[in-house]
Each structure stands twice: as C-alpha cells, then as structure tokens.
Amino acid sequence: QTFRGHSASVLSSEFSPEGRRVVTGSQDWTAKIWSTETGACLRTLEAHSGDVNTAIFSPCGDFVLTGSDDGFAKLWSVCRGDCLRSFGSLD
C-alpha cells in the first residue's frame, strides 16, 4: 500500500496494535493516520511548528504521541484527532 498526502519527507511510521492503521510523521510538520485497508488518510494531526520526527501509537491504539523539532511532544486522540496535551520545556 502506498500512502500519499504528505507534502514533505516522512520521518517516522508505525502500525497500530491491531494493524488496521498506520501513523506517519513528516517534515511538513504534520502526522497522519492512514487506513491500511484503503490507503485513505483518516486524520491529519496539525499543531507542531517543526518536523515531526516521531509518531507512535499507544499500546491500546486509542492515542498517538508525536515528537517534533519544535521541542514538544503531543498526545492525540485517534478517534477525534484532537491534541489532548502538549509536553515541552514549559511543563
């Protein structure tokens, strides 16, 4: 399966625990959640102001954690695509 949608290089990718989704982190400052069955982008996670170097699923698959060159890690809801919490130098 080819996942098309990022406007810059992909730096990180990981399958969800159940294998039905993939999360990617990119130099376009976003992370995306994809369907492995259709290749469709299910969510675009936008809140970083730098390359997203790391994007991983939680063990239950309900959350994604992203890490960026902007110095922040962000916790996201997979279901809603909302940023639930930011962790960084201000915390």
PDB file of N, CA and C in Angstrom:
ATOM      1  N   GLN A   1       0.846  -1.189   0.000  1.00  0.00           N
ATOM      2  CA  GLN A   1       0.000   0.000   0.000  1.00  0.00           C
ATOM      3  C   GLN A   1       0.885   1.243   0.000  1.00  0.00           C
ATOM      4  N   THR A   2       0.526   2.214  -0.804  1.00  0.00           N
ATOM      5  CA  THR A   2       1.225   3.496  -0.824  1.00  0.00           C
ATOM      6  C   THR A   2       0.308   4.548  -0.217  1.00  0.00           C
ATOM      7  N   PHE A   3       0.855   5.312   0.718  1.00  0.00           N
ATOM      8  CA  PHE A   3       0.094   6.365   1.385  1.00  0.00           C
ATOM      9  C   PHE A   3       0.571   7.707   0.843  1.00  0.00           C
ATOM     10  N   ARG A   4      -0.307   8.435   0.179  1.00  0.00           N
ATOM     11  CA  ARG A   4       0.052   9.717  -0.423  1.00  0.00           C
ATOM     12  C   ARG A   4      -0.714  10.842   0.272  1.00  0.00           C
ATOM     13  N   GLY A   5       0.020  11.921   0.617  1.00  0.00           N
ATOM     14  CA  GLY A   5      -0.668  13.028   1.249  1.00  0.00           C
ATOM     15  C   GLY A   5       0.257  14.011   1.943  1.00  0.00           C
ATOM     16  N   HIS A   6       1.421  13.553   2.384  1.00  0.00           N
ATOM     17  CA  HIS A   6       2.375  14.481   2.983  1.00  0.00           C
ATOM     18  C   HIS A   6       3.010  15.331   1.895  1.00  0.00           C
ATOM     19  N   SER A   7       3.342  16.568   2.236  1.00  0.00           N
ATOM     20  CA  SER A   7       3.970  17.467   1.264  1.00  0.00           C
ATOM     21  C   SER A   7       5.494  17.512   1.416  1.00  0.00           C
ATOM     22  N   ALA A   8       6.039  16.691   2.303  1.00  0.00           N
ATOM     23  CA  ALA A   8       7.483  16.598   2.513  1.00  0.00           C
ATOM     24  C   ALA A   8       7.807  15.170   2.944  1.00  0.00           C
ATOM     25  N   SER A   9       9.071  14.897   3.178  1.00  0.00           N
ATOM     26  CA  SER A   9       9.528  13.544   3.506  1.00  0.00           C
ATOM     27  C   SER A   9       8.917  13.021   4.800  1.00  0.00           C
ATOM     28  N   VAL A  10       8.657  11.719   4.820  1.00  0.00           N
ATOM     29  CA  VAL A  10       8.175  11.032   6.012  1.00  0.00           C
ATOM     30  C   VAL A  10       9.385  10.594   6.830  1.00  0.00           C
ATOM     31  N   LEU A  11       9.365  10.920   8.120  1.00  0.00           N
ATOM     32  CA  LEU A  11      10.485  10.625   9.019  1.00  0.00           C
ATOM     33  C   LEU A  11      10.208   9.471   9.973  1.00  0.00           C
ATOM     34  N   SER A  12       8.927   9.132  10.151  1.00  0.00           N
ATOM     35  CA  SER A  12       8.548   8.111  11.126  1.00  0.00           C
ATOM     36  C   SER A  12       7.276   7.422  10.655  1.00  0.00           C
ATOM     37  N   SER A  13       7.179   6.126  10.932  1.00  0.00           N
ATOM     38  CA  SER A  13       5.933   5.404  10.636  1.00  0.00           C
ATOM     39  C   SER A  13       5.808   4.221  11.583  1.00  0.00           C
ATOM     40  N   GLU A  14       4.562   3.901  11.926  1.00  0.00           N
ATOM     41  CA  GLU A  14       4.316   2.766  12.822  1.00  0.00           C
ATOM     42  C   GLU A  14       2.903   2.239  12.599  1.00  0.00           C
ATOM     43  N   PHE A  15       2.761   0.916  12.638  1.00  0.00           N
ATOM     44  CA  PHE A  15       1.451   0.276  12.594  1.00  0.00           C
ATOM     45  C   PHE A  15       0.767   0.386  13.950  1.00  0.00           C
ATOM     46  N   SER A  16      -0.554   0.494  13.927  1.00  0.00           N
ATOM     47  CA  SER A  16      -1.332   0.437  15.168  1.00  0.00           C
ATOM     48  C   SER A  16      -1.290  -0.992  15.697  1.00  0.00           C
ATOM     49  N   PRO A  17      -1.593  -1.179  16.989  1.00  0.00           N
ATOM     50  CA  PRO A  17      -1.518  -2.523  17.571  1.00  0.00           C
ATOM     51  C   PRO A  17      -2.359  -3.571  16.838  1.00  0.00           C
ATOM     52  N   GLU A  18      -3.517  -3.172  16.312  1.00  0.00           N
ATOM     53  CA  GLU A  18      -4.374  -4.146  15.630  1.00  0.00           C
ATOM     54  C   GLU A  18      -4.050  -4.261  14.146  1.00  0.00           C
ATOM     55  N   GLY A  19      -3.157  -3.384  13.638  1.00  0.00           N
ATOM     56  CA  GLY A  19      -2.706  -3.467  12.260  1.00  0.00           C
ATOM     57  C   GLY A  19      -3.604  -2.831  11.218  1.00  0.00           C
ATOM     58  N   ARG A  20      -4.667  -2.164  11.635  1.00  0.00           N
ATOM     59  CA  ARG A  20      -5.605  -1.570  10.664  1.00  0.00           C
ATOM     60  C   ARG A  20      -5.261  -0.130  10.299  1.00  0.00           C
ATOM     61  N   ARG A  21      -4.315   0.467  11.018  1.00  0.00           N
ATOM     62  CA  ARG A  21      -3.925   1.852  10.752  1.00  0.00           C
ATOM     63  C   ARG A  21      -2.408   1.989  10.805  1.00  0.00           C
ATOM     64  N   VAL A  22      -1.928   3.053  10.176  1.00  0.00           N
ATOM     65  CA  VAL A  22      -0.518   3.434  10.229  1.00  0.00           C
ATOM     66  C   VAL A  22      -0.472   4.910  10.576  1.00  0.00           C
ATOM     67  N   VAL A  23       0.480   5.306  11.418  1.00  0.00           N
ATOM     68  CA  VAL A  23       0.704   6.727  11.685  1.00  0.00           C
ATOM     69  C   VAL A  23       2.055   7.097  11.093  1.00  0.00           C
ATOM     70  N   THR A  24       2.111   8.267  10.460  1.00  0.00           N
ATOM     71  CA  THR A  24       3.363   8.769   9.884  1.00  0.00           C
ATOM     72  C   THR A  24       3.634  10.169  10.408  1.00  0.00           C
ATOM     73  N   GLY A  25       4.899  10.477  10.597  1.00  0.00           N
ATOM     74  CA  GLY A  25       5.341  11.820  10.962  1.00  0.00           C
ATOM     75  C   GLY A  25       6.202  12.363   9.840  1.00  0.00           C
ATOM     76  N   SER A  26       6.094  13.671   9.561  1.00  0.00           N
ATOM     77  CA  SER A  26       6.712  14.214   8.363  1.00  0.00           C
ATOM     78  C   SER A  26       7.418  15.546   8.590  1.00  0.00           C
ATOM     79  N   GLN A  27       8.262  15.886   7.622  1.00  0.00           N
ATOM     80  CA  GLN A  27       8.911  17.190   7.594  1.00  0.00           C
ATOM     81  C   GLN A  27       7.927  18.305   7.225  1.00  0.00           C
ATOM     82  N   ASP A  28       6.693  17.959   6.880  1.00  0.00           N
ATOM     83  CA  ASP A  28       5.683  19.000   6.607  1.00  0.00           C
ATOM     84  C   ASP A  28       5.004  19.487   7.890  1.00  0.00           C
ATOM     85  N   TRP A  29       5.551  19.084   9.044  1.00  0.00           N
ATOM     86  CA  TRP A  29       5.100  19.492  10.379  1.00  0.00           C
ATOM     87  C   TRP A  29       3.794  18.827  10.796  1.00  0.00           C
ATOM     88  N   THR A  30       3.380  17.763  10.114  1.00  0.00           N
ATOM     89  CA  THR A  30       2.147  17.059  10.461  1.00  0.00           C
ATOM     90  C   THR A  30       2.424  15.580  10.702  1.00  0.00           C
ATOM     91  N   ALA A  31       1.458  14.951  11.360  1.00  0.00           N
ATOM     92  CA  ALA A  31       1.385  13.491  11.423  1.00  0.00           C
ATOM     93  C   ALA A  31       0.055  13.123  10.776  1.00  0.00           C
ATOM     94  N   LYS A  32       0.011  11.954  10.175  1.00  0.00           N
ATOM     95  CA  LYS A  32      -1.220  11.488   9.542  1.00  0.00           C
ATOM     96  C   LYS A  32      -1.493  10.057   9.976  1.00  0.00           C
ATOM     97  N   ILE A  33      -2.776   9.757  10.124  1.00  0.00           N
ATOM     98  CA  ILE A  33      -3.223   8.403  10.433  1.00  0.00           C
ATOM     99  C   ILE A  33      -3.914   7.870   9.180  1.00  0.00           C
ATOM    100  N   TRP A  34      -3.491   6.685   8.757  1.00  0.00           N
ATOM    101  CA  TRP A  34      -3.936   6.098   7.499  1.00  0.00           C
ATOM    102  C   TRP A  34      -4.632   4.764   7.731  1.00  0.00           C
ATOM    103  N   SER A  35      -5.557   4.422   6.842  1.00  0.00           N
ATOM    104  CA  SER A  35      -6.163   3.096   6.812  1.00  0.00           C
ATOM    105  C   SER A  35      -5.245   2.162   6.030  1.00  0.00           C
ATOM    106  N   THR A  36      -4.896   1.022   6.609  1.00  0.00           N
ATOM    107  CA  THR A  36      -4.084   0.052   5.873  1.00  0.00           C
ATOM    108  C   THR A  36      -4.917  -0.683   4.830  1.00  0.00           C
ATOM    109  N   GLU A  37      -6.229  -0.687   5.002  1.00  0.00           N
ATOM    110  CA  GLU A  37      -7.107  -1.387   4.056  1.00  0.00           C
ATOM    111  C   GLU A  37      -7.314  -0.591   2.777  1.00  0.00           C
ATOM    112  N   THR A  38      -7.484   0.731   2.904  1.00  0.00           N
ATOM    113  CA  THR A  38      -7.823   1.554   1.737  1.00  0.00           C
ATOM    114  C   THR A  38      -6.712   2.518   1.327  1.00  0.00           C
ATOM    115  N   GLY A  39      -5.774   2.793   2.230  1.00  0.00           N
ATOM    116  CA  GLY A  39      -4.746   3.789   1.970  1.00  0.00           C
ATOM    117  C   GLY A  39      -5.215   5.215   2.189  1.00  0.00           C
ATOM    118  N   ALA A  40      -6.455   5.386   2.623  1.00  0.00           N
ATOM    119  CA  ALA A  40      -7.024   6.722   2.836  1.00  0.00           C
ATOM    120  C   ALA A  40      -6.454   7.355   4.100  1.00  0.00           C
ATOM    121  N   CYS A  41      -6.279   8.670   4.059  1.00  0.00           N
ATOM    122  CA  CYS A  41      -5.884   9.423   5.245  1.00  0.00           C
ATOM    123  C   CYS A  41      -7.119   9.606   6.119  1.00  0.00           C
ATOM    124  N   LEU A  42      -7.062   9.103   7.334  1.00  0.00           N
ATOM    125  CA  LEU A  42      -8.195   9.184   8.261  1.00  0.00           C
ATOM    126  C   LEU A  42      -8.156  10.456   9.096  1.00  0.00           C
ATOM    127  N   ARG A  43      -6.959  10.915   9.442  1.00  0.00           N
ATOM    128  CA  ARG A  43      -6.780  12.110  10.267  1.00  0.00           C
ATOM    129  C   ARG A  43      -5.449  12.765   9.912  1.00  0.00           C
ATOM    130  N   THR A  44      -5.444  14.103   9.928  1.00  0.00           N
ATOM    131  CA  THR A  44      -4.199  14.860   9.860  1.00  0.00           C
ATOM    132  C   THR A  44      -4.048  15.581  11.188  1.00  0.00           C
ATOM    133  N   LEU A  45      -2.933  15.350  11.850  1.00  0.00           N
ATOM    134  CA  LEU A  45      -2.667  15.922  13.175  1.00  0.00           C
ATOM    135  C   LEU A  45      -1.744  17.120  12.996  1.00  0.00           C
ATOM    136  N   GLU A  46      -2.287  18.306  13.208  1.00  0.00           N
ATOM    137  CA  GLU A  46      -1.564  19.552  12.963  1.00  0.00           C
ATOM    138  C   GLU A  46      -1.513  20.403  14.222  1.00  0.00           C
ATOM    139  N   ALA A  47      -0.322  20.611  14.760  1.00  0.00           N
ATOM    140  CA  ALA A  47      -0.140  21.522  15.891  1.00  0.00           C
ATOM    141  C   ALA A  47       1.333  21.802  16.143  1.00  0.00           C
ATOM    142  N   HIS A  48       2.209  21.110  15.434  1.00  0.00           N
ATOM    143  CA  HIS A  48       3.641  21.310  15.618  1.00  0.00           C
ATOM    144  C   HIS A  48       4.151  22.446  14.737  1.00  0.00           C
ATOM    145  N   SER A  49       5.256  23.043  15.152  1.00  0.00           N
ATOM    146  CA  SER A  49       5.897  24.096  14.353  1.00  0.00           C
ATOM    147  C   SER A  49       7.311  23.676  13.970  1.00  0.00           C
ATOM    148  N   GLY A  50       7.456  22.389  13.658  1.00  0.00           N
ATOM    149  CA  GLY A  50       8.720  21.818  13.229  1.00  0.00           C
ATOM    150  C   GLY A  50       8.492  20.414  12.713  1.00  0.00           C
ATOM    151  N   ASP A  51       9.529  19.822  12.144  1.00  0.00           N
ATOM    152  CA  ASP A  51       9.431  18.454  11.627  1.00  0.00           C
ATOM    153  C   ASP A  51       8.911  17.513  12.706  1.00  0.00           C
ATOM    154  N   VAL A  52       8.030  16.594  12.321  1.00  0.00           N
ATOM    155  CA  VAL A  52       7.546  15.564  13.244  1.00  0.00           C
ATOM    156  C   VAL A  52       8.428  14.339  13.041  1.00  0.00           C
ATOM    157  N   ASN A  53       9.359  14.139  13.979  1.00  0.00           N
ATOM    158  CA  ASN A  53      10.363  13.079  13.873  1.00  0.00           C
ATOM    159  C   ASN A  53       9.871  11.729  14.365  1.00  0.00           C
ATOM    160  N   THR A  54       8.900  11.750  15.259  1.00  0.00           N
ATOM    161  CA  THR A  54       8.410  10.525  15.881  1.00  0.00           C
ATOM    162  C   THR A  54       6.895  10.562  15.943  1.00  0.00           C
ATOM    163  N   ALA A  55       6.284   9.443  15.591  1.00  0.00           N
ATOM    164  CA  ALA A  55       4.834   9.292  15.718  1.00  0.00           C
ATOM    165  C   ALA A  55       4.567   7.827  16.051  1.00  0.00           C
ATOM    166  N   ILE A  56       3.991   7.585  17.243  1.00  0.00           N
ATOM    167  CA  ILE A  56       3.762   6.211  17.699  1.00  0.00           C
ATOM    168  C   ILE A  56       2.371   6.075  18.289  1.00  0.00           C
ATOM    169  N   PHE A  57       1.824   4.875  18.173  1.00  0.00           N
ATOM    170  CA  PHE A  57       0.538   4.545  18.793  1.00  0.00           C
ATOM    171  C   PHE A  57       0.751   4.106  20.234  1.00  0.00           C
ATOM    172  N   SER A  58      -0.235   4.361  21.074  1.00  0.00           N
ATOM    173  CA  SER A  58      -0.253   3.798  22.426  1.00  0.00           C
ATOM    174  C   SER A  58      -0.538   2.296  22.305  1.00  0.00           C
ATOM    175  N   PRO A  59      -0.234   1.507  23.344  1.00  0.00           N
ATOM    176  CA  PRO A  59      -0.495   0.068  23.284  1.00  0.00           C
ATOM    177  C   PRO A  59      -1.952  -0.293  23.012  1.00  0.00           C
ATOM    178  N   CYS A  60      -2.899   0.544  23.449  1.00  0.00           N
ATOM    179  CA  CYS A  60      -4.314   0.260  23.205  1.00  0.00           C
ATOM    180  C   CYS A  60      -4.766   0.753  21.828  1.00  0.00           C
ATOM    181  N   GLY A  61      -3.963   1.596  21.176  1.00  0.00           N
ATOM    182  CA  GLY A  61      -4.306   2.105  19.852  1.00  0.00           C
ATOM    183  C   GLY A  61      -5.224   3.306  19.844  1.00  0.00           C
ATOM    184  N   ASP A  62      -5.621   3.803  21.013  1.00  0.00           N
ATOM    185  CA  ASP A  62      -6.554   4.930  21.099  1.00  0.00           C
ATOM    186  C   ASP A  62      -5.869   6.291  21.046  1.00  0.00           C
ATOM    187  N   PHE A  63      -4.546   6.305  21.209  1.00  0.00           N
ATOM    188  CA  PHE A  63      -3.803   7.558  21.268  1.00  0.00           C
ATOM    189  C   PHE A  63      -2.563   7.471  20.388  1.00  0.00           C
ATOM    190  N   VAL A  64      -2.099   8.642  19.954  1.00  0.00           N
ATOM    191  CA  VAL A  64      -0.838   8.766  19.239  1.00  0.00           C
ATOM    192  C   VAL A  64      -0.004   9.798  19.981  1.00  0.00           C
ATOM    193  N   LEU A  65       1.282   9.535  20.092  1.00  0.00           N
ATOM    194  CA  LEU A  65       2.231  10.503  20.644  1.00  0.00           C
ATOM    195  C   LEU A  65       3.158  10.930  19.518  1.00  0.00           C
ATOM    196  N   THR A  66       3.291  12.249  19.335  1.00  0.00           N
ATOM    197  CA  THR A  66       4.204  12.778  18.324  1.00  0.00           C
ATOM    198  C   THR A  66       5.303  13.570  19.012  1.00  0.00           C
ATOM    199  N   GLY A  67       6.482  13.562  18.400  1.00  0.00           N
ATOM    200  CA  GLY A  67       7.601  14.354  18.881  1.00  0.00           C
ATOM    201  C   GLY A  67       8.163  15.158  17.720  1.00  0.00           C
ATOM    202  N   SER A  68       8.542  16.413  17.994  1.00  0.00           N
ATOM    203  CA  SER A  68       8.905  17.327  16.919  1.00  0.00           C
ATOM    204  C   SER A  68      10.174  18.113  17.225  1.00  0.00           C
ATOM    205  N   ASP A  69      10.770  18.644  16.151  1.00  0.00           N
ATOM    206  CA  ASP A  69      11.897  19.564  16.279  1.00  0.00           C
ATOM    207  C   ASP A  69      11.519  20.847  17.012  1.00  0.00           C
ATOM    208  N   ASP A  70      10.219  21.114  17.176  1.00  0.00           N
ATOM    209  CA  ASP A  70       9.811  22.320  17.895  1.00  0.00           C
ATOM    210  C   ASP A  70      10.008  22.188  19.407  1.00  0.00           C
ATOM    211  N   GLY A  71      10.471  21.017  19.854  1.00  0.00           N
ATOM    212  CA  GLY A  71      10.752  20.800  21.271  1.00  0.00           C
ATOM    213  C   GLY A  71       9.577  20.277  22.064  1.00  0.00           C
ATOM    214  N   PHE A  72       8.490  19.936  21.387  1.00  0.00           N
ATOM    215  CA  PHE A  72       7.295  19.471  22.071  1.00  0.00           C
ATOM    216  C   PHE A  72       6.924  18.055  21.651  1.00  0.00           C
ATOM    217  N   ALA A  73       6.368  17.318  22.589  1.00  0.00           N
ATOM    218  CA  ALA A  73       5.683  16.059  22.318  1.00  0.00           C
ATOM    219  C   ALA A  73       4.200  16.337  22.529  1.00  0.00           C
ATOM    220  N   LYS A  74       3.367  15.727  21.709  1.00  0.00           N
ATOM    221  CA  LYS A  74       1.923  15.964  21.806  1.00  0.00           C
ATOM    222  C   LYS A  74       1.181  14.636  21.835  1.00  0.00           C
ATOM    223  N   LEU A  75       0.172  14.575  22.690  1.00  0.00           N
ATOM    224  CA  LEU A  75      -0.678  13.400  22.826  1.00  0.00           C
ATOM    225  C   LEU A  75      -1.994  13.681  22.111  1.00  0.00           C
ATOM    226  N   TRP A  76      -2.394  12.776  21.232  1.00  0.00           N
ATOM    227  CA  TRP A  76      -3.569  12.966  20.371  1.00  0.00           C
ATOM    228  C   TRP A  76      -4.599  11.863  20.579  1.00  0.00           C
ATOM    229  N   SER A  77      -5.866  12.215  20.425  1.00  0.00           N
ATOM    230  CA  SER A  77      -6.942  11.233  20.354  1.00  0.00           C
ATOM    231  C   SER A  77      -7.021  10.732  18.911  1.00  0.00           C
ATOM    232  N   VAL A  78      -6.916   9.428  18.718  1.00  0.00           N
ATOM    233  CA  VAL A  78      -7.026   8.865  17.371  1.00  0.00           C
ATOM    234  C   VAL A  78      -8.446   9.029  16.850  1.00  0.00           C
ATOM    235  N   CYS A  79      -9.422   8.828  17.698  1.00  0.00           N
ATOM    236  CA  CYS A  79     -10.834   8.895  17.295  1.00  0.00           C
ATOM    237  C   CYS A  79     -11.227  10.287  16.799  1.00  0.00           C
ATOM    238  N   ARG A  80     -10.839  11.312  17.541  1.00  0.00           N
ATOM    239  CA  ARG A  80     -11.255  12.685  17.208  1.00  0.00           C
ATOM    240  C   ARG A  80     -10.178  13.501  16.501  1.00  0.00           C
ATOM    241  N   GLY A  81      -8.938  13.106  16.637  1.00  0.00           N
ATOM    242  CA  GLY A  81      -7.842  13.871  16.047  1.00  0.00           C
ATOM    243  C   GLY A  81      -7.467  15.101  16.830  1.00  0.00           C
ATOM    244  N   ASP A  82      -7.969  15.212  18.065  1.00  0.00           N
ATOM    245  CA  ASP A  82      -7.681  16.366  18.917  1.00  0.00           C
ATOM    246  C   ASP A  82      -6.345  16.200  19.637  1.00  0.00           C
ATOM    247  N   CYS A  83      -5.639  17.325  19.806  1.00  0.00           N
ATOM    248  CA  CYS A  83      -4.444  17.334  20.654  1.00  0.00           C
ATOM    249  C   CYS A  83      -4.911  17.437  22.096  1.00  0.00           C
ATOM    250  N   LEU A  84      -4.638  16.412  22.890  1.00  0.00           N
ATOM    251  CA  LEU A  84      -5.107  16.352  24.270  1.00  0.00           C
ATOM    252  C   LEU A  84      -4.136  17.015  25.238  1.00  0.00           C
ATOM    253  N   ARG A  85      -2.833  16.980  24.902  1.00  0.00           N
ATOM    254  CA  ARG A  85      -1.832  17.510  25.823  1.00  0.00           C
ATOM    255  C   ARG A  85      -0.533  17.770  25.086  1.00  0.00           C
ATOM    256  N   SER A  86       0.139  18.833  25.466  1.00  0.00           N
ATOM    257  CA  SER A  86       1.470  19.125  24.947  1.00  0.00           C
ATOM    258  C   SER A  86       2.471  19.015  26.086  1.00  0.00           C
ATOM    259  N   PHE A  87       3.617  18.425  25.799  1.00  0.00           N
ATOM    260  CA  PHE A  87       4.684  18.276  26.774  1.00  0.00           C
ATOM    261  C   PHE A  87       5.921  18.949  26.188  1.00  0.00           C
ATOM    262  N   GLY A  88       6.547  19.839  26.945  1.00  0.00           N
ATOM    263  CA  GLY A  88       7.739  20.514  26.440  1.00  0.00           C
ATOM    264  C   GLY A  88       8.440  21.280  27.514  1.00  0.00           C
ATOM    265  N   SER A  89       9.272  22.206  27.093  1.00  0.00           N
ATOM    266  CA  SER A  89      10.107  22.952  28.023  1.00  0.00           C
ATOM    267  C   SER A  89       9.308  23.837  28.961  1.00  0.00           C
ATOM    268  N   LEU A  90       8.054  24.122  28.641  1.00  0.00           N
ATOM    269  CA  LEU A  90       7.229  24.962  29.503  1.00  0.00           C
ATOM    270  C   LEU A  90       6.543  24.170  30.602  1.00  0.00           C
ATOM    271  N   ASP A  91       6.546  22.817  30.500  1.00  0.00           N
ATOM    272  CA  ASP A  91       5.875  21.981  31.504  1.00  0.00           C
ATOM    273  C   ASP A  91       6.784  21.657  32.667  1.00  0.00           C
TER     274      ASP A  91
END
